[in-house]
Amino acid sequence: MVKIEATKARSEFSELLNTVKYGAGRVVIERRGKEMAALIPVWELRLLEMLEDRIDLEAARKALANPKNKIRVPLGDVKKRLGL
């Protein structure tokens, strides 16, 4: 994993993209020594998205299995409760 200051990352962005695509795999961008963001390969992003979807699906199944959640609430009522 490569770590780089934000100001340097700005001037070397194209090279960092190549590093992520063809080289080290990840680049952490820091500002004043604190990690702020990361560049990761697209395949890792897709993997993270799939994991998030799986976690969301499991939470939804758990919620639907709960007998307290069997009561259906009209969308209009939900919006009204949320002030939308």
CSV table of C-alpha atoms in Angstrom, one decimal:
chain,number,residue,atom,x,y,z
A,1,MET,CA,0.0,0.0,0.0
A,2,VAL,CA,1.3,3.4,-1.0
A,3,LYS,CA,0.7,6.5,1.3
A,4,ILE,CA,0.9,10.0,-0.2
A,5,GLU,CA,0.2,13.6,0.9
A,6,ALA,CA,-2.8,15.2,-0.7
A,7,THR,CA,-0.9,18.0,-2.3
A,8,LYS,CA,1.5,15.5,-3.9
A,9,ALA,CA,-1.4,13.2,-4.9
A,10,ARG,CA,-3.0,16.1,-6.8
A,11,SER,CA,0.0,16.6,-9.0
A,12,GLU,CA,0.6,12.9,-9.5
A,13,PHE,CA,-3.0,11.7,-9.9
A,14,SER,CA,-2.5,10.0,-13.2
A,15,GLU,CA,0.5,8.0,-11.9
A,16,LEU,CA,-1.5,7.1,-8.8
A,17,LEU,CA,-4.3,5.7,-11.0
A,18,ASN,CA,-1.8,3.5,-12.8
A,19,THR,CA,-0.3,2.4,-9.5
A,20,VAL,CA,-3.8,1.3,-8.4
A,21,LYS,CA,-4.6,-0.4,-11.7
A,22,TYR,CA,-1.3,-2.1,-12.4
A,23,GLY,CA,0.8,-1.9,-9.3
A,24,ALA,CA,0.4,-1.8,-5.5
A,25,GLY,CA,-3.3,-1.9,-5.5
A,26,ARG,CA,-4.1,0.7,-3.0
A,27,VAL,CA,-3.1,4.3,-2.4
A,28,VAL,CA,-4.0,6.1,0.9
A,29,ILE,CA,-4.1,9.9,0.7
A,30,GLU,CA,-3.1,11.8,3.8
A,31,ARG,CA,-3.5,15.4,4.9
A,32,ARG,CA,-1.2,16.6,7.6
A,33,GLY,CA,-0.3,13.0,8.4
A,34,LYS,CA,-4.0,11.8,8.8
A,35,GLU,CA,-5.5,9.3,6.4
A,36,MET,CA,-8.3,11.0,4.5
A,37,ALA,CA,-9.2,8.8,1.5
A,38,ALA,CA,-8.1,5.9,-0.5
A,39,LEU,CA,-7.8,4.9,-4.2
A,40,ILE,CA,-8.7,1.3,-4.7
A,41,PRO,CA,-9.1,-0.9,-7.8
A,42,VAL,CA,-12.6,-1.1,-9.2
A,43,TRP,CA,-12.8,-4.8,-8.5
A,44,GLU,CA,-12.3,-4.1,-4.8
A,45,LEU,CA,-15.0,-1.5,-4.9
A,46,ARG,CA,-17.4,-4.0,-6.5
A,47,LEU,CA,-16.5,-6.5,-3.8
A,48,LEU,CA,-17.2,-4.0,-1.1
A,49,GLU,CA,-20.5,-3.1,-2.7
A,50,MET,CA,-21.5,-6.8,-2.9
A,51,LEU,CA,-20.6,-7.3,0.8
A,52,GLU,CA,-22.7,-4.2,1.7
A,53,ASP,CA,-25.6,-5.6,-0.3
A,54,ARG,CA,-25.3,-9.0,1.4
A,55,ILE,CA,-25.3,-7.3,4.8
A,56,ASP,CA,-28.3,-5.2,3.9
A,57,LEU,CA,-30.2,-8.2,2.6
A,58,GLU,CA,-29.5,-10.2,5.8
A,59,ALA,CA,-30.8,-7.2,7.8
A,60,ALA,CA,-33.9,-7.0,5.7
A,61,ARG,CA,-34.6,-10.7,6.0
A,62,LYS,CA,-34.1,-10.5,9.8
A,63,ALA,CA,-36.5,-7.5,10.0
A,64,LEU,CA,-39.1,-9.3,7.9
A,65,ALA,CA,-38.8,-12.4,10.1
A,66,ASN,CA,-39.7,-10.4,13.2
A,67,PRO,CA,-43.4,-10.7,13.9
A,68,LYS,CA,-43.6,-7.1,15.0
A,69,ASN,CA,-42.8,-6.1,11.4
A,70,LYS,CA,-45.8,-7.8,9.9
A,71,ILE,CA,-47.9,-4.7,10.0
A,72,ARG,CA,-47.9,-2.8,6.7
A,73,VAL,CA,-47.7,1.0,6.9
A,74,PRO,CA,-48.7,3.0,3.9
A,75,LEU,CA,-46.0,5.1,2.3
A,76,GLY,CA,-47.9,8.3,2.8
A,77,ASP,CA,-48.0,7.6,6.6
A,78,VAL,CA,-44.3,6.9,6.7
A,79,LYS,CA,-43.5,10.2,4.8
A,80,LYS,CA,-45.8,12.1,7.2
A,81,ARG,CA,-44.1,10.6,10.3
A,82,LEU,CA,-40.7,11.5,8.8
A,83,GLY,CA,-41.8,15.0,7.9
A,84,LEU,CA,-41.3,14.5,4.2
